[in-house]
Short mmCIF file of C-alpha atoms in Angstrom, two decimals:
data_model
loop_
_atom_site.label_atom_id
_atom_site.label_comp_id
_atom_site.label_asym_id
_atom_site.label_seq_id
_atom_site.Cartn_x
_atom_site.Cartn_y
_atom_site.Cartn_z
CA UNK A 1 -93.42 -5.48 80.20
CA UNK A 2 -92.06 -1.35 79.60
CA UNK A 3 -89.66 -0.44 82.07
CA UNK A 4 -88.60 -3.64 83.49
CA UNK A 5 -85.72 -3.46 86.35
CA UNK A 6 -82.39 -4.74 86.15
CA UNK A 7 -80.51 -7.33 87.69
CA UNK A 8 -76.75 -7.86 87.36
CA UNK A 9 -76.23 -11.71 88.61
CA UNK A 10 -72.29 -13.04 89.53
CA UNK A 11 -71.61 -16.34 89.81
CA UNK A 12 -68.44 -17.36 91.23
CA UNK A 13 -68.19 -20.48 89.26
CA UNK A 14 -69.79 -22.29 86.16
CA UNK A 15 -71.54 -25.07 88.02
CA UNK A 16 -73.32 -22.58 89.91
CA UNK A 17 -74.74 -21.60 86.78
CA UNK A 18 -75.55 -24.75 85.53
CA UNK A 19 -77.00 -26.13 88.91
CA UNK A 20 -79.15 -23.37 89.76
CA UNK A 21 -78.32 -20.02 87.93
CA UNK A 22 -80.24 -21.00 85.04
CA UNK A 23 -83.45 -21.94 86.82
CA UNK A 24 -83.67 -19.03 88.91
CA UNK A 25 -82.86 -16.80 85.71
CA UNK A 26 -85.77 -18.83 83.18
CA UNK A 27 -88.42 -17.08 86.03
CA UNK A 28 -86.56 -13.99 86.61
CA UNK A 29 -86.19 -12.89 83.12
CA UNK A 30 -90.45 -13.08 83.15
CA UNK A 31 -90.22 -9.41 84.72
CA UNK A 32 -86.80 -8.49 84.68
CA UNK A 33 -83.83 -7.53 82.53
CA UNK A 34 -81.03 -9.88 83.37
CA UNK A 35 -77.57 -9.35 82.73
CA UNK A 36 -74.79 -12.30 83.63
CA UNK A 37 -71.33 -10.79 85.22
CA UNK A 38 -68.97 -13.73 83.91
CA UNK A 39 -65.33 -14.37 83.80
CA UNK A 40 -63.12 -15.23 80.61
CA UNK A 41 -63.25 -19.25 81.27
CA UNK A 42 -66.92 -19.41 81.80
CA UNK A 43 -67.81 -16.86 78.96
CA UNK A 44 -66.03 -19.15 76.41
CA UNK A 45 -67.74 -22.16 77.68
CA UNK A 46 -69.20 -23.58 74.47
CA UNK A 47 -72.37 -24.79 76.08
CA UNK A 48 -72.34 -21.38 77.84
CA UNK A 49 -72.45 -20.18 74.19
CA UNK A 50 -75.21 -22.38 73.29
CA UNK A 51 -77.39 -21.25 76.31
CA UNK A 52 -77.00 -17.36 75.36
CA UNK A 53 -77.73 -18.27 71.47
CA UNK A 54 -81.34 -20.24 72.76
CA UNK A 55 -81.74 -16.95 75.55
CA UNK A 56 -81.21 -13.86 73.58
CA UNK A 57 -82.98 -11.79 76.16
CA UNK A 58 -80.00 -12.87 79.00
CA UNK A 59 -77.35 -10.19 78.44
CA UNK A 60 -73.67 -10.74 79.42
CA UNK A 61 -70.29 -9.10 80.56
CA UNK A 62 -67.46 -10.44 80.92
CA UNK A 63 -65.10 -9.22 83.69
CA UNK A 64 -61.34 -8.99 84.20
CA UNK A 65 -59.69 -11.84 86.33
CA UNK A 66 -58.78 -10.94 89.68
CA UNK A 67 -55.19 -12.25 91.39
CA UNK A 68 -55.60 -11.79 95.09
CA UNK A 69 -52.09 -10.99 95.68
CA UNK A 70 -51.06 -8.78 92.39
CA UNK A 71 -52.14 -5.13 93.68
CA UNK A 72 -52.94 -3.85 89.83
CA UNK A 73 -54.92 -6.64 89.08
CA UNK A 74 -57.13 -5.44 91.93
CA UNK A 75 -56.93 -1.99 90.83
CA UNK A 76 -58.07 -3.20 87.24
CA UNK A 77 -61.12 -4.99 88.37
CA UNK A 78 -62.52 -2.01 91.13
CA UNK A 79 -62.11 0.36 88.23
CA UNK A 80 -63.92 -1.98 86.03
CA UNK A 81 -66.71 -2.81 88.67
CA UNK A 82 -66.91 1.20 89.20
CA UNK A 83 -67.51 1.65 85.23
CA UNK A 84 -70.25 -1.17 85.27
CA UNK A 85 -71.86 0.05 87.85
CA UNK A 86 -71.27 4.44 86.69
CA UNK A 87 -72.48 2.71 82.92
CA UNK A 88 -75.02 0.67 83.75
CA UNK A 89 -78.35 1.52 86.73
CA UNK A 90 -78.88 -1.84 88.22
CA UNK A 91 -81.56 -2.05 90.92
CA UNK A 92 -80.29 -5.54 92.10
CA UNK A 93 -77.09 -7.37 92.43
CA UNK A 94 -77.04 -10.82 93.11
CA UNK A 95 -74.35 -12.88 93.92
CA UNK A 96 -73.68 -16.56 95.08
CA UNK A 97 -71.53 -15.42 98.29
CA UNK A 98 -70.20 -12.98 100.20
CA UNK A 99 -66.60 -13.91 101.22
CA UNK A 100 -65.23 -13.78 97.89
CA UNK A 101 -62.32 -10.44 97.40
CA UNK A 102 -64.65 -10.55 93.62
CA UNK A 103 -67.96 -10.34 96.13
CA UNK A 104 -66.56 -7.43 98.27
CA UNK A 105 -65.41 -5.09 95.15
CA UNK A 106 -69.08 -5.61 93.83
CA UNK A 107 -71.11 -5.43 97.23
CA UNK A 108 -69.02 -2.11 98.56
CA UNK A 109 -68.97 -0.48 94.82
CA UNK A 110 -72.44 -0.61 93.63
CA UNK A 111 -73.72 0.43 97.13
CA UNK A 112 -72.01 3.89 96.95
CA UNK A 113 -72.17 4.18 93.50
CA UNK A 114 -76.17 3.40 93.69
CA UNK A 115 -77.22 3.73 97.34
CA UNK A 116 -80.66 2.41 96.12
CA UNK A 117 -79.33 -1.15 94.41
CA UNK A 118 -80.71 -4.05 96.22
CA UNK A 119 -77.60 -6.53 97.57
CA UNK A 120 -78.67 -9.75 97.41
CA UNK A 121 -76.58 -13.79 98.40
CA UNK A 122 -78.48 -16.12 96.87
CA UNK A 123 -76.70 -19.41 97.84
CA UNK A 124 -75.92 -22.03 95.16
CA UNK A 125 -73.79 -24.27 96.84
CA UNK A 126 -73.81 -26.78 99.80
CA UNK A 127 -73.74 -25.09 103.28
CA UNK A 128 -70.90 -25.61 105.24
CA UNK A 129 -71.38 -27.40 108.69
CA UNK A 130 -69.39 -27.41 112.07
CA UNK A 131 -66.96 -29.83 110.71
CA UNK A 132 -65.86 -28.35 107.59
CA UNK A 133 -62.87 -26.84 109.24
CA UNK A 134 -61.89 -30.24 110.64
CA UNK A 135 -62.33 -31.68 107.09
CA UNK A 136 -59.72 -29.00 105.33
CA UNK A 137 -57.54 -29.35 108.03
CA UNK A 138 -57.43 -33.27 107.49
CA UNK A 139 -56.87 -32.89 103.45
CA UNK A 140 -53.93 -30.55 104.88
CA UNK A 141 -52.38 -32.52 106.97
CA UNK A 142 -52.39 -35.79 105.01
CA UNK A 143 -50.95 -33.96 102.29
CA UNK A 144 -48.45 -32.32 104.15
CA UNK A 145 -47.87 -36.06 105.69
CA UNK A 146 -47.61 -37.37 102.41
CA UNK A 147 -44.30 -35.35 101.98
CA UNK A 148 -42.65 -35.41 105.28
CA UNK A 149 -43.75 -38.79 106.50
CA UNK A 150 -43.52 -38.07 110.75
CA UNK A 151 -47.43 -37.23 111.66
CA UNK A 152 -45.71 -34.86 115.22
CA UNK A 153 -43.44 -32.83 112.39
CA UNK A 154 -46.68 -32.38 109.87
CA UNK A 155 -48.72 -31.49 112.49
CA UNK A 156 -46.34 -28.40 113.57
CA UNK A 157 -46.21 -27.56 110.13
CA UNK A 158 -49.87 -27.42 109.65
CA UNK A 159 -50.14 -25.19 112.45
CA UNK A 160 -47.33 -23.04 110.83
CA UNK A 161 -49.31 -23.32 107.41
CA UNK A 162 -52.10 -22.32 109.40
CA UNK A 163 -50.54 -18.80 110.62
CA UNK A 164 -48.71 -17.80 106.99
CA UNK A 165 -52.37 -17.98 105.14
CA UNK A 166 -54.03 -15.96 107.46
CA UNK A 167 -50.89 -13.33 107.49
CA UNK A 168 -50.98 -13.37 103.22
CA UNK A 169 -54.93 -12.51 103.82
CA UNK A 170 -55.01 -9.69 105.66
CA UNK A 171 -52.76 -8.34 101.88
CA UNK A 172 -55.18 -9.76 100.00
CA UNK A 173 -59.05 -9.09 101.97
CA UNK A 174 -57.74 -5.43 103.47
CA UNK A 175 -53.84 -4.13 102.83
CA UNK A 176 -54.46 -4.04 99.18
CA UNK A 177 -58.01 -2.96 98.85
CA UNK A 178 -57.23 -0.23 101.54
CA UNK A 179 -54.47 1.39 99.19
CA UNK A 180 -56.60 1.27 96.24
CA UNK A 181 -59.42 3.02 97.72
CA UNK A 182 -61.64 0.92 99.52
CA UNK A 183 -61.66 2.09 102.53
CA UNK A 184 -64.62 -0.27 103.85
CA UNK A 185 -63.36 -3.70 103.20
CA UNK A 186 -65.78 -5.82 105.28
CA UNK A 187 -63.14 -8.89 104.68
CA UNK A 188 -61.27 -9.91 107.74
CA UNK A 189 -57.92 -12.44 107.96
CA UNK A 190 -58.57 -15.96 106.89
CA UNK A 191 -56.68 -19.47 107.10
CA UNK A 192 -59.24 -20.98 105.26
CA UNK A 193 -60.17 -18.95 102.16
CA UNK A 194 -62.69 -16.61 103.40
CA UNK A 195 -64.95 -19.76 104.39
CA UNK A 196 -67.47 -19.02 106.78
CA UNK A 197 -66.43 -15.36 107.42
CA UNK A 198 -67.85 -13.24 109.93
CA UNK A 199 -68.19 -10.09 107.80
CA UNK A 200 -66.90 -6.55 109.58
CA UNK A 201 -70.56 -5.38 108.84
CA UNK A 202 -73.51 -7.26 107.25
CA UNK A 203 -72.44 -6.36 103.45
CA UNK A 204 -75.95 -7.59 101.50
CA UNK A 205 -79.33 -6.40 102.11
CA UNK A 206 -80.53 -10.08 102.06
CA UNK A 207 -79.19 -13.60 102.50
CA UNK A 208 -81.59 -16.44 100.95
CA UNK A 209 -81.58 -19.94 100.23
CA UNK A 210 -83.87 -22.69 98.97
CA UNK A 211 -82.54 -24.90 101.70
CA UNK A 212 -84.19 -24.70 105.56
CA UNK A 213 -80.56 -26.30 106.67
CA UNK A 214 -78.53 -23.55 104.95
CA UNK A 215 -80.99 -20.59 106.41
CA UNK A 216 -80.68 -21.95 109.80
CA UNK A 217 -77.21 -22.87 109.92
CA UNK A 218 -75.54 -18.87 108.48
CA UNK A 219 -78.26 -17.38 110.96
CA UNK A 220 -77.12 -19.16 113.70
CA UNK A 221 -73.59 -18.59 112.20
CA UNK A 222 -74.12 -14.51 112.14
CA UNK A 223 -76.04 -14.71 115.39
CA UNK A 224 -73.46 -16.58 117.69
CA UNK A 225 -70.46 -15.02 116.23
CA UNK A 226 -71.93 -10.73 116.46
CA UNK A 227 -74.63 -10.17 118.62
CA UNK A 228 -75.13 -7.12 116.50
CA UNK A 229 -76.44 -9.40 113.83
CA UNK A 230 -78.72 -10.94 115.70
CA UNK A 231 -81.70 -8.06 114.45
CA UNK A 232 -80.44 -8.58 110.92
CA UNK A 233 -84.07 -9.79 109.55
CA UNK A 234 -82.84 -10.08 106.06
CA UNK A 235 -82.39 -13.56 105.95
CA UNK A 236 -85.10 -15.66 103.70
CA UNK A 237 -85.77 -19.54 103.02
CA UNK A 238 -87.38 -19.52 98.97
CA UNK A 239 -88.88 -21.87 97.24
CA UNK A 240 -86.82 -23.06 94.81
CA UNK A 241 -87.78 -23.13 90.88
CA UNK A 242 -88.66 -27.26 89.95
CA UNK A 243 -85.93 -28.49 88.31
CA UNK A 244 -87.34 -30.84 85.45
CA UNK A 245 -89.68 -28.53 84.48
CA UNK A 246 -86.70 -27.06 82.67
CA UNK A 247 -86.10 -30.39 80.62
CA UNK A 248 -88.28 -31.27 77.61
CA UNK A 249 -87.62 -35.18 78.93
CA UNK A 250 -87.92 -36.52 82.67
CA UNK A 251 -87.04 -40.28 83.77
CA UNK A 252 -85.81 -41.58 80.37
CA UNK A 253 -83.99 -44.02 82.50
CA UNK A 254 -86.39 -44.99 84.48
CA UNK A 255 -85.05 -48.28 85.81
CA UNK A 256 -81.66 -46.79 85.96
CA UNK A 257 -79.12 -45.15 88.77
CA UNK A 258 -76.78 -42.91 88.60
CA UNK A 259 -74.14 -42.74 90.81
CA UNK A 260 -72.49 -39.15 91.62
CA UNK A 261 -70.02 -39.32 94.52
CA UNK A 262 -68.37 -36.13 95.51
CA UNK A 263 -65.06 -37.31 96.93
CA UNK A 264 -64.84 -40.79 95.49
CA UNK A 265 -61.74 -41.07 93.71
CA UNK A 266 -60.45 -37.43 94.24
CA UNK A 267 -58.64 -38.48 97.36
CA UNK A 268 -55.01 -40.35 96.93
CA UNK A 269 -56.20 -44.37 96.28
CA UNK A 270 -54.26 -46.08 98.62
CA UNK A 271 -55.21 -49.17 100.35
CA UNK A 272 -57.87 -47.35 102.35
CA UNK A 273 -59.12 -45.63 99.72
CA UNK A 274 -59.43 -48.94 97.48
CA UNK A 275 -61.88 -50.22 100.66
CA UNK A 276 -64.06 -47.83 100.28
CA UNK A 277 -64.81 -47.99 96.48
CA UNK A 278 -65.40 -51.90 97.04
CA UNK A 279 -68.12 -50.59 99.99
CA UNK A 280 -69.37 -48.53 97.23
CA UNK A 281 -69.22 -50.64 94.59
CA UNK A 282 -70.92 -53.44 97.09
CA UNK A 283 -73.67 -50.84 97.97
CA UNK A 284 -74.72 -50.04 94.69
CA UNK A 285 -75.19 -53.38 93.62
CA UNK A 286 -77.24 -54.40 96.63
CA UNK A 287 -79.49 -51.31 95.51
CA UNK A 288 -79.28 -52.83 92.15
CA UNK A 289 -80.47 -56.22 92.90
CA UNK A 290 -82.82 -54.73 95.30
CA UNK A 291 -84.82 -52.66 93.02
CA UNK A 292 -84.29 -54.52 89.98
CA UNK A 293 -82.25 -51.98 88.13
CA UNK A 294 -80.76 -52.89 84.53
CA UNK A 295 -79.12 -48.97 83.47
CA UNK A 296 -76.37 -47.85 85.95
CA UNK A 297 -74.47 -44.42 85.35
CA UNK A 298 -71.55 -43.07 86.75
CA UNK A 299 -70.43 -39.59 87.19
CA UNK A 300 -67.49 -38.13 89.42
CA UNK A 301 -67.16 -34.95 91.03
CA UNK A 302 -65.69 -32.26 88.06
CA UNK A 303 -62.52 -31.57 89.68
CA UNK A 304 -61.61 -35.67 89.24
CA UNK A 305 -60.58 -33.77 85.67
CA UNK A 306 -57.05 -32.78 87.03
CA UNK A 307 -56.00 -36.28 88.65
CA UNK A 308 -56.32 -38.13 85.65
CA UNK A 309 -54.44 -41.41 86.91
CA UNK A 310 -57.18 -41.51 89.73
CA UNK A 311 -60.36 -41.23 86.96
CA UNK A 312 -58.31 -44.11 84.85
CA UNK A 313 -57.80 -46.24 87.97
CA UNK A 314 -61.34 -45.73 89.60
CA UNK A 315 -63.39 -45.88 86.57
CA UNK A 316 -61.49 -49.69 86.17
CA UNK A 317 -61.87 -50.68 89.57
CA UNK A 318 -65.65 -49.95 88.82
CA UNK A 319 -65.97 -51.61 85.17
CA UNK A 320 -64.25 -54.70 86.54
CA UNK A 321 -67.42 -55.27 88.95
CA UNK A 322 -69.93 -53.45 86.91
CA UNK A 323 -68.96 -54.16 82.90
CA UNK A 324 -72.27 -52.56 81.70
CA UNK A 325 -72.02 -49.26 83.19
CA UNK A 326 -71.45 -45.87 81.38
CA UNK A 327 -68.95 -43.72 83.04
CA UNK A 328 -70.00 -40.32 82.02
CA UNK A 329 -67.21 -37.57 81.19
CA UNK A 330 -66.65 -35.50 84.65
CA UNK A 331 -67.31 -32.44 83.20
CA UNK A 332 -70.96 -33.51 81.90
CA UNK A 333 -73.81 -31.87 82.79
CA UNK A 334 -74.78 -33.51 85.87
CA UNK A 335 -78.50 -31.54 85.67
CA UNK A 336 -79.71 -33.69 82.51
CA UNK A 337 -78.40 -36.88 84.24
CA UNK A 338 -80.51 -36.28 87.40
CA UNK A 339 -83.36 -35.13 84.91
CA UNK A 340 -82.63 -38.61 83.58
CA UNK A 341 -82.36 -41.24 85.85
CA UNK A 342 -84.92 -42.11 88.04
CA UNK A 343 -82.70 -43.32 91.49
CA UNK A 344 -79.58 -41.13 92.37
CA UNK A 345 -76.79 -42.54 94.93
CA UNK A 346 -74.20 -40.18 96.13
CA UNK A 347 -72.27 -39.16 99.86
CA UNK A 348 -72.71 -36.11 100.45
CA UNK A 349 -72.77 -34.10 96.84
CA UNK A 350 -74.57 -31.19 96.30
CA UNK A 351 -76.02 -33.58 93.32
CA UNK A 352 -78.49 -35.03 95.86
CA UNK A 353 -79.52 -31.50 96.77
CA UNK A 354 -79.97 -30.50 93.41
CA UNK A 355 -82.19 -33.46 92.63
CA UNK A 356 -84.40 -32.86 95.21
CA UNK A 357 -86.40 -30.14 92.81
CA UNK A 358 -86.54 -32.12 90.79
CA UNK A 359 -89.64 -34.63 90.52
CA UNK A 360 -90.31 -37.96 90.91
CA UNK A 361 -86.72 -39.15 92.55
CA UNK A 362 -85.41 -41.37 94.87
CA UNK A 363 -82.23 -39.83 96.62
CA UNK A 364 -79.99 -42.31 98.25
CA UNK A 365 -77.31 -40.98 100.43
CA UNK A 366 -75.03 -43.79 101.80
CA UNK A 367 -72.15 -42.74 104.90
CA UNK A 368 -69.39 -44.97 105.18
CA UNK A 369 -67.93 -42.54 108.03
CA UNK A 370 -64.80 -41.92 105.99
CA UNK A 371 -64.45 -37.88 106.73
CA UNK A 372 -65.82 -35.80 108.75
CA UNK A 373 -68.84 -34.16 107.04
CA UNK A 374 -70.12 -37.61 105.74
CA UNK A 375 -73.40 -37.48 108.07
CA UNK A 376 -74.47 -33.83 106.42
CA UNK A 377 -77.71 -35.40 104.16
CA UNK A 378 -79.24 -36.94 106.78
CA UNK A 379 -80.33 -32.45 107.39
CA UNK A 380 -82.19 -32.95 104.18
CA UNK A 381 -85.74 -33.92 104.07
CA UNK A 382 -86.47 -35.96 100.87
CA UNK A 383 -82.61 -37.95 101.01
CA UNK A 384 -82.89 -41.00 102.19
CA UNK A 385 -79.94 -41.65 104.46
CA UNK A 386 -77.98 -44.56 105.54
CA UNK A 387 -75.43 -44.16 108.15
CA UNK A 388 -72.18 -46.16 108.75
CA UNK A 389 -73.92 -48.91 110.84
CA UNK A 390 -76.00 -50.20 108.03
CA UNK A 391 -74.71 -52.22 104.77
CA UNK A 392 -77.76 -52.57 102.78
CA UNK A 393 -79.65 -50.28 101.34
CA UNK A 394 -83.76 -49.51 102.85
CA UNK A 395 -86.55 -51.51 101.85
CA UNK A 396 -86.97 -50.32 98.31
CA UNK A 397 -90.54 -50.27 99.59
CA UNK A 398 -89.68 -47.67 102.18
CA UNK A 399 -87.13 -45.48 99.82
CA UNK A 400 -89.12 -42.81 98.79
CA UNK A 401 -88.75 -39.07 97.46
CA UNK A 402 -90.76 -37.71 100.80
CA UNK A 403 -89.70 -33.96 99.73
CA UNK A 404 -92.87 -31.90 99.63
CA UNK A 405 -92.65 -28.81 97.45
CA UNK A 406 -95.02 -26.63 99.12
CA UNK A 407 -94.91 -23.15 97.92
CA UNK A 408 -93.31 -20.64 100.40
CA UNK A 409 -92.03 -17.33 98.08
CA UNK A 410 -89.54 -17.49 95.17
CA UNK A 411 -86.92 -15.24 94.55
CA UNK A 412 -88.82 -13.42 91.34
CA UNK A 413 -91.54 -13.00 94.01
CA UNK A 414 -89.02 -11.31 96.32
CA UNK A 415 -88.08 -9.16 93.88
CA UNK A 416 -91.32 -8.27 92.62
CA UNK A 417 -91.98 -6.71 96.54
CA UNK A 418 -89.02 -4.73 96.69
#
């Protein structure tokens, strides 16, 4: 196709990539030209490498890291976003968020540099829910508890804690910005990293999502929080691009499980912690025995990477019950082992969300009631979930991938209509 339009696509971190970025970009690349905006780490990413060597047509940048509280570090990347953007005529920019100080250089910069470019927040990631504050706050305290020992003190210093981050933001999302140049900073003050801002003005042409869950919960977000939002009509639930159809094999394990927790073993193991990977490790041999299983995987959440001790301890814990299964490296690609086992266990990982475009699948997510957000899959048609009250696992009979992939509009389609 001759003059094919541009799309600059920022992701704010690898697995974002690898989880959807790549799907999205195998159809968008049909009828567009599609450049990657990357940082340092993720550009020398060997399999990174080994994706742009099979996809010659996917072009690449690689921008400058940004520290939030260094004020020429943020001049270096808004004069590096304002050559991109002077160098290169995009007609769409697509990012993963908005509340990122990366997001707002990009979203405020191309749209007076090109008052044409499309913005466009294309969510990768789990939504958050009503109790994700309550959840950070809890990984807070205890940690602040685990220092100073008297819960009154560490709860007065939490609150404290609380005040300073949202002070350092306001230097960070609007001070420093503001004496660079940016003048219309839609960032506000945050004590929690930007999550679940309330932008100054709506900063992106359109929000979308392949999840109904996600679309409904940031409308209702924007909508209760700024009754000026409330007309935005920019917001869009897509249909996703199928997963496996990516994958030259599907179900090679087809009487196999994999097991993909998300904060299993990323928490301090203490004697509470210990109970719960025995209910785990209990669980997923009941599902096991139940559907006759012989190949069992395991895979922890990526970050497990920096508490070593933890992935030693929890992987043995695990191998003393279950001698026969493979404990997968955490930084392996968690797409092929959803495109190869057939059953896939987790809490509340954005693993089971993932697999649900993919085909064929039985998505298990179990809720032992052990922080506050545990209950989020049972939003998600196609998961099968099992709250705290229940120990064994449904009537394999029952458990069933009851997703139904009807076609709504995909992004490319979007795009095409713009």
């Amino acid at each position: 196709m001759k003059n094919k339009k541009n799309i600059l696509f920022r992701f704010g971190h690898i697995y974002m990539f690898w989880s959807s970025g790549i799907f999205e970009i195998k159809q968008l690349k049909q009828d567009f030209d599609v450049t990657i905006l990357v940082t340092r780490h993720f550009y020398e990413d060997k399999n990174f490498h080994n994706y742009l060597r099979l996809n010659k047509d996917v072009k690449v940048i690689c921008a400058p890291c940004l520290k939030k509280f260094n004020i020429f570090s943020h001049f270096a990347y808004k004069r590096f976003i304002e050559n991109l953007f002077k160098n290169f005529e995009y007609n769409f920019v697509i990012q993963n968020d908005y509340i990122e100080i990366e997001n707002m250089y990009i979203f405020t910069i191309s749209k007076k540099i090109n008052k044409y470019i499309k913005r466009i927040v294309l969510a990768m990631s789990q939504s958050s829910s009503e109790t994700t504050f309550v959840l950070i706050d809890q990984m807070r305290l205890k940690r602040i508890n685990k220092i100073f020992k008297i819960k009154f003190f560490s709860k007065q210093l939490l609150k404290v804690l609380l005040l300073v981050k949202k002070f350092l933001s306001f230097f960070s999302n609007i001070a420093i910005p503001n004496l660079i140049g940016i003048r219309d900073s839609y960032l506000k003050k945050s004590a929690y990293e930007n999550i679940d801002m309330i932008p100054v003005y709506i900063p992106f042409d359109y929000f979308v999502t392949n999840e109904s869950f996600d679309h409904d919960y940031i409308k209702k977000l924007f909508d209760i929080n700024n009754k000026e939002f409330a007309q935005f009509k920019g917001f869009k639930h897509l249909s996703p691009p199928i997963r496996d159809n990516y994958y030259e094999v599907n179900n090679k394990f087809d009487d196999g499980i994999l097991f993909a927790p998300s904060l299993l073993g990323c928490r301090t193991i203490d004697e509470k912690e210990t109970e719960i990977i025995g209910k785990w490790i209990s669980f997923l041999e009941s599902v096991i025995y139940k559907a006759e299983l012989k190949r069992v995987g395991i895979k922890f959440h990526p970050s497990i990477a920096l508490l070593e001790k933890n992935f030693i301890e929890i992987s043995s814990l695990i191998k003393s019950k279950l001698p026969k299964a493979e404990i997968y490296a955490p930084k392996h690609d968690v797409m092929l082992l959803i495109n190869d086992y057939k059953y896939i266990l987790s809490d509340v990982s954005t693993v089971l969300v993932q697999a649900r475009y993919f085909h064929n699948k039985i998505l298990i997510s179990k809720d032992f009631g052990d922080f506050p957000n545990s209950s989020l899959m049972k939003f998600y048609d196609g998961i099968n979930y099992i709250d705290p009250s229940k120990s064994e696992p449904l009537d394999t009979d029952l458990i069933a991938n009851k997703i139904n992939h009807k076609y709504k509009e995909s992004l490319r389609d979007m795009l095409l209509q713009i």
